[in-house]
Short mmCIF file of C-alpha atoms in Angstrom, two decimals:
data_model
loop_
_atom_site.label_atom_id
_atom_site.label_comp_id
_atom_site.label_asym_id
_atom_site.label_seq_id
_atom_site.Cartn_x
_atom_site.Cartn_y
_atom_site.Cartn_z
CA UNK A 28 0.00 0.00 0.00
CA UNK A 29 1.58 3.29 -1.05
CA UNK A 30 -1.36 5.57 -0.27
CA UNK A 31 -3.01 6.28 3.06
CA UNK A 32 -6.46 7.88 3.03
CA UNK A 33 -7.18 9.57 6.35
CA UNK A 34 -10.92 10.10 6.30
CA UNK A 35 -14.41 9.34 7.59
CA UNK A 36 -17.68 8.28 5.96
CA UNK A 37 -18.65 11.67 4.53
CA UNK A 38 -19.25 13.06 1.02
CA UNK A 39 -15.75 14.53 0.94
CA UNK A 40 -14.29 11.18 1.93
CA UNK A 41 -16.31 9.32 -0.69
CA UNK A 42 -15.00 11.60 -3.45
CA UNK A 43 -11.53 10.24 -2.82
CA UNK A 44 -12.36 6.57 -2.31
CA UNK A 45 -14.30 6.63 -5.61
CA UNK A 46 -11.41 8.33 -7.41
CA UNK A 47 -8.85 5.88 -6.01
CA UNK A 48 -10.96 2.92 -7.10
CA UNK A 49 -11.56 4.37 -10.58
CA UNK A 50 -7.84 5.06 -10.97
CA UNK A 51 -6.90 1.58 -9.79
CA UNK A 52 -4.63 2.82 -7.02
CA UNK A 53 -4.07 0.64 -3.94
CA UNK A 54 -4.81 2.46 -0.71
CA UNK A 55 -5.31 1.96 2.99
CA UNK A 56 -8.03 3.76 4.93
CA UNK A 57 -7.01 5.38 8.21
CA UNK A 58 -10.32 6.26 9.90
CA UNK A 59 -10.49 9.69 11.53
CA UNK A 60 -13.59 9.64 13.74
CA UNK A 61 -14.91 13.18 13.44
CA UNK A 62 -17.76 12.37 15.84
CA UNK A 63 -15.11 12.01 18.55
CA UNK A 64 -13.04 15.00 17.47
CA UNK A 65 -10.13 12.91 16.19
CA UNK A 66 -9.61 15.46 13.39
CA UNK A 67 -8.36 17.87 16.09
CA UNK A 68 -5.51 15.57 17.15
CA UNK A 69 -2.00 17.04 16.75
CA UNK A 70 -0.99 14.09 14.56
CA UNK A 71 -3.78 14.80 12.09
CA UNK A 72 -3.11 18.54 12.20
CA UNK A 73 0.31 17.83 10.72
CA UNK A 74 -1.45 16.38 7.66
CA UNK A 75 -4.40 18.77 7.50
CA UNK A 76 -3.72 22.30 8.85
CA UNK A 77 -7.46 23.04 8.66
CA UNK A 78 -8.38 20.01 10.83
CA UNK A 79 -10.73 18.71 8.12
CA UNK A 80 -10.92 15.31 6.49
CA UNK A 81 -9.85 13.91 4.11
CA UNK A 82 -6.08 13.96 3.95
CA UNK A 83 -3.94 11.74 1.78
CA UNK A 84 -0.39 10.48 2.28
CA UNK A 85 1.44 9.08 -0.73
CA UNK A 86 4.75 7.38 0.08
CA UNK A 87 5.60 7.50 -3.63
CA UNK A 88 4.94 11.16 -4.34
CA UNK A 89 6.74 13.51 -6.75
CA UNK A 90 10.35 12.44 -7.38
CA UNK A 91 9.60 9.30 -5.37
CA UNK A 92 9.39 11.23 -2.11
CA UNK A 93 6.54 10.99 0.44
CA UNK A 94 3.92 13.72 0.26
CA UNK A 95 0.74 14.61 2.13
CA UNK A 96 -2.17 16.56 0.66
CA UNK A 97 -5.21 18.08 2.35
CA UNK A 98 -8.47 19.47 0.86
CA UNK A 99 -10.47 17.04 -1.27
CA UNK A 100 -10.26 19.15 -4.43
CA UNK A 101 -6.48 19.36 -4.17
CA UNK A 102 -6.31 15.60 -3.57
CA UNK A 103 -8.36 14.92 -6.71
CA UNK A 104 -6.15 17.18 -8.80
CA UNK A 105 -3.04 15.51 -7.39
CA UNK A 106 -4.36 12.04 -8.17
CA UNK A 107 -5.35 13.11 -11.67
CA UNK A 108 -1.84 14.47 -12.25
CA UNK A 109 -0.18 11.42 -10.70
CA UNK A 110 -2.08 8.87 -12.78
CA UNK A 111 -2.89 10.84 -15.91
CA UNK A 112 -6.47 9.63 -15.53
CA UNK A 113 -9.73 11.63 -15.43
CA UNK A 114 -7.83 14.89 -15.98
CA UNK A 115 -7.36 15.86 -19.64
CA UNK A 116 -3.88 16.66 -20.89
CA UNK A 117 -4.76 19.79 -22.87
CA UNK A 118 -5.46 23.04 -21.04
CA UNK A 119 -8.55 23.68 -23.13
CA UNK A 120 -10.10 20.40 -22.05
CA UNK A 121 -9.05 20.95 -18.44
CA UNK A 122 -10.91 24.25 -18.13
CA UNK A 123 -14.38 22.71 -17.65
CA UNK A 124 -12.93 20.17 -15.21
CA UNK A 125 -11.49 23.04 -13.16
CA UNK A 126 -14.76 24.98 -13.42
CA UNK A 127 -16.99 22.16 -12.24
CA UNK A 128 -14.57 21.04 -9.55
CA UNK A 129 -14.52 24.59 -8.16
CA UNK A 130 -18.33 24.75 -8.50
CA UNK A 131 -18.58 21.73 -6.27
CA UNK A 132 -16.02 22.95 -3.76
CA UNK A 133 -17.51 26.43 -3.50
CA UNK A 134 -21.22 25.61 -3.66
CA UNK A 135 -22.37 22.01 -4.06
CA UNK A 136 -20.94 20.94 -0.75
CA UNK A 137 -21.02 23.97 1.54
CA UNK A 138 -24.71 24.60 0.82
CA UNK A 139 -26.00 21.02 1.26
CA UNK A 140 -23.70 20.83 4.28
CA UNK A 141 -25.70 23.65 5.85
CA UNK A 142 -28.88 21.67 5.19
CA UNK A 143 -27.32 18.76 7.09
CA UNK A 144 -26.56 21.12 9.98
CA UNK A 145 -29.99 22.69 10.30
CA UNK A 146 -31.90 19.43 9.83
CA UNK A 147 -30.12 18.11 12.92
CA UNK A 148 -31.25 20.99 15.16
CA UNK A 149 -34.00 20.15 17.61
CA UNK A 150 -35.39 23.66 18.03
CA UNK A 151 -37.95 24.16 15.25
CA UNK A 152 -37.52 27.93 15.23
CA UNK A 153 -33.76 27.58 14.80
CA UNK A 154 -34.25 25.02 12.04
CA UNK A 155 -36.85 26.91 10.02
CA UNK A 156 -34.85 29.87 8.75
CA UNK A 157 -31.71 27.89 7.97
CA UNK A 158 -33.56 25.14 6.15
CA UNK A 159 -35.57 27.59 4.05
CA UNK A 160 -32.42 29.45 3.02
CA UNK A 161 -30.08 26.54 2.37
CA UNK A 162 -32.59 24.11 0.90
CA UNK A 163 -33.54 26.74 -1.67
CA UNK A 164 -29.91 27.29 -2.59
CA UNK A 165 -29.24 23.55 -2.69
CA UNK A 166 -32.13 23.03 -5.09
CA UNK A 167 -30.87 25.91 -7.23
CA UNK A 168 -27.50 24.17 -7.47
CA UNK A 169 -29.14 20.90 -8.46
CA UNK A 170 -30.88 22.90 -11.20
CA UNK A 171 -27.55 24.29 -12.42
CA UNK A 172 -26.17 20.75 -12.58
CA UNK A 173 -29.28 19.45 -14.32
CA UNK A 174 -29.01 22.10 -17.06
CA UNK A 175 -25.36 21.29 -17.58
CA UNK A 176 -26.06 17.58 -17.89
CA UNK A 177 -28.82 18.17 -20.43
CA UNK A 178 -26.08 18.65 -23.02
CA UNK A 179 -23.33 16.40 -21.68
CA UNK A 180 -23.02 12.88 -20.31
CA UNK A 181 -20.59 14.15 -17.70
CA UNK A 182 -20.04 17.62 -16.27
CA UNK A 183 -16.83 18.41 -18.14
CA UNK A 184 -17.26 16.36 -21.31
CA UNK A 185 -15.49 13.08 -20.57
CA UNK A 186 -15.65 11.47 -17.14
CA UNK A 187 -13.33 13.38 -14.83
CA UNK A 188 -12.38 14.13 -11.24
CA UNK A 189 -15.06 16.84 -11.29
CA UNK A 190 -17.73 14.13 -11.56
CA UNK A 191 -16.22 12.28 -8.60
CA UNK A 192 -16.23 15.48 -6.55
CA UNK A 193 -19.88 16.22 -7.28
CA UNK A 194 -20.97 12.60 -6.87
CA UNK A 195 -19.74 12.59 -3.28
CA UNK A 196 -22.38 15.16 -2.43
CA UNK A 197 -25.12 13.97 -4.80
CA UNK A 198 -24.82 10.63 -2.96
CA UNK A 199 -26.39 12.40 0.02
CA UNK A 200 -29.42 13.69 -1.89
CA UNK A 201 -31.88 11.89 0.46
CA UNK A 202 -30.36 13.83 3.34
CA UNK A 203 -30.70 17.05 1.32
CA UNK A 204 -34.43 16.20 0.96
CA UNK A 205 -33.99 16.27 -2.82
CA UNK A 206 -35.80 13.86 -5.13
CA UNK A 207 -33.66 13.16 -8.17
CA UNK A 208 -36.80 12.67 -10.23
CA UNK A 209 -37.13 16.47 -10.03
CA UNK A 210 -33.80 16.71 -11.87
CA UNK A 211 -33.92 14.02 -14.59
CA UNK A 212 -30.52 14.75 -16.10
CA UNK A 213 -28.88 14.56 -12.69
CA UNK A 214 -30.76 11.31 -12.06
CA UNK A 215 -29.47 9.79 -15.32
CA UNK A 216 -25.90 10.90 -14.56
CA UNK A 217 -26.07 9.69 -10.95
CA UNK A 218 -27.41 6.27 -11.85
CA UNK A 219 -24.84 5.82 -14.63
CA UNK A 220 -21.99 6.63 -12.26
CA UNK A 221 -23.30 4.51 -9.41
CA UNK A 222 -23.55 1.55 -11.80
CA UNK A 223 -19.79 1.66 -12.49
CA UNK A 224 -18.01 -1.18 -10.63
CA UNK A 225 -15.18 1.06 -9.38
CA UNK A 226 -17.61 3.69 -8.13
CA UNK A 227 -19.54 0.95 -6.35
CA UNK A 228 -16.34 -0.22 -4.68
CA UNK A 229 -15.48 3.33 -3.69
CA UNK A 230 -18.91 3.88 -2.22
CA UNK A 231 -18.81 0.59 -0.31
CA UNK A 232 -15.25 0.99 1.01
CA UNK A 233 -15.28 1.09 4.79
CA UNK A 234 -14.26 4.62 5.76
CA UNK A 235 -15.30 4.53 9.41
#
């Protein structure tokens, strides 16, 4: 095993397990139990200065030297560069991959994440405002994705790391209270990806 994936069973963790399986890279999961605050441990802080999972350690990094990477988007870009898979070689073809990866990192993750937060609150008054605001924005983002997928099988043309990034969060659509039947192009894309054997392995990998 040359790669350690320090993570937990979350959308951001699933992005990476799916990518590793699709790229055919051997890896070992090091669970970081965020429900017990293990992401705050000094040892993990050395890998992830922001105390967030996932983090990846590759003993065979650039020039054969060990390297650690934090932030799921950065990890996906690193793995794409390392393997030459799911990241086009030409800059022109990379642009939509970058765009949709950043779209996920900046919106389709933070916004559904707020839905997760407010759904868990017990006080109905506290829940109401947050859910109204963030559910509306989450549905808007699903609409953006649906329009994009009306003209493309995958978000950036060919299957790419951007799809893996977005899939990690679309996987939680029941928790977002979103019915994929409301977004038929997203539903088609989601089902096609989830039917891929490597994606299935990535989704079933034990991360906790």
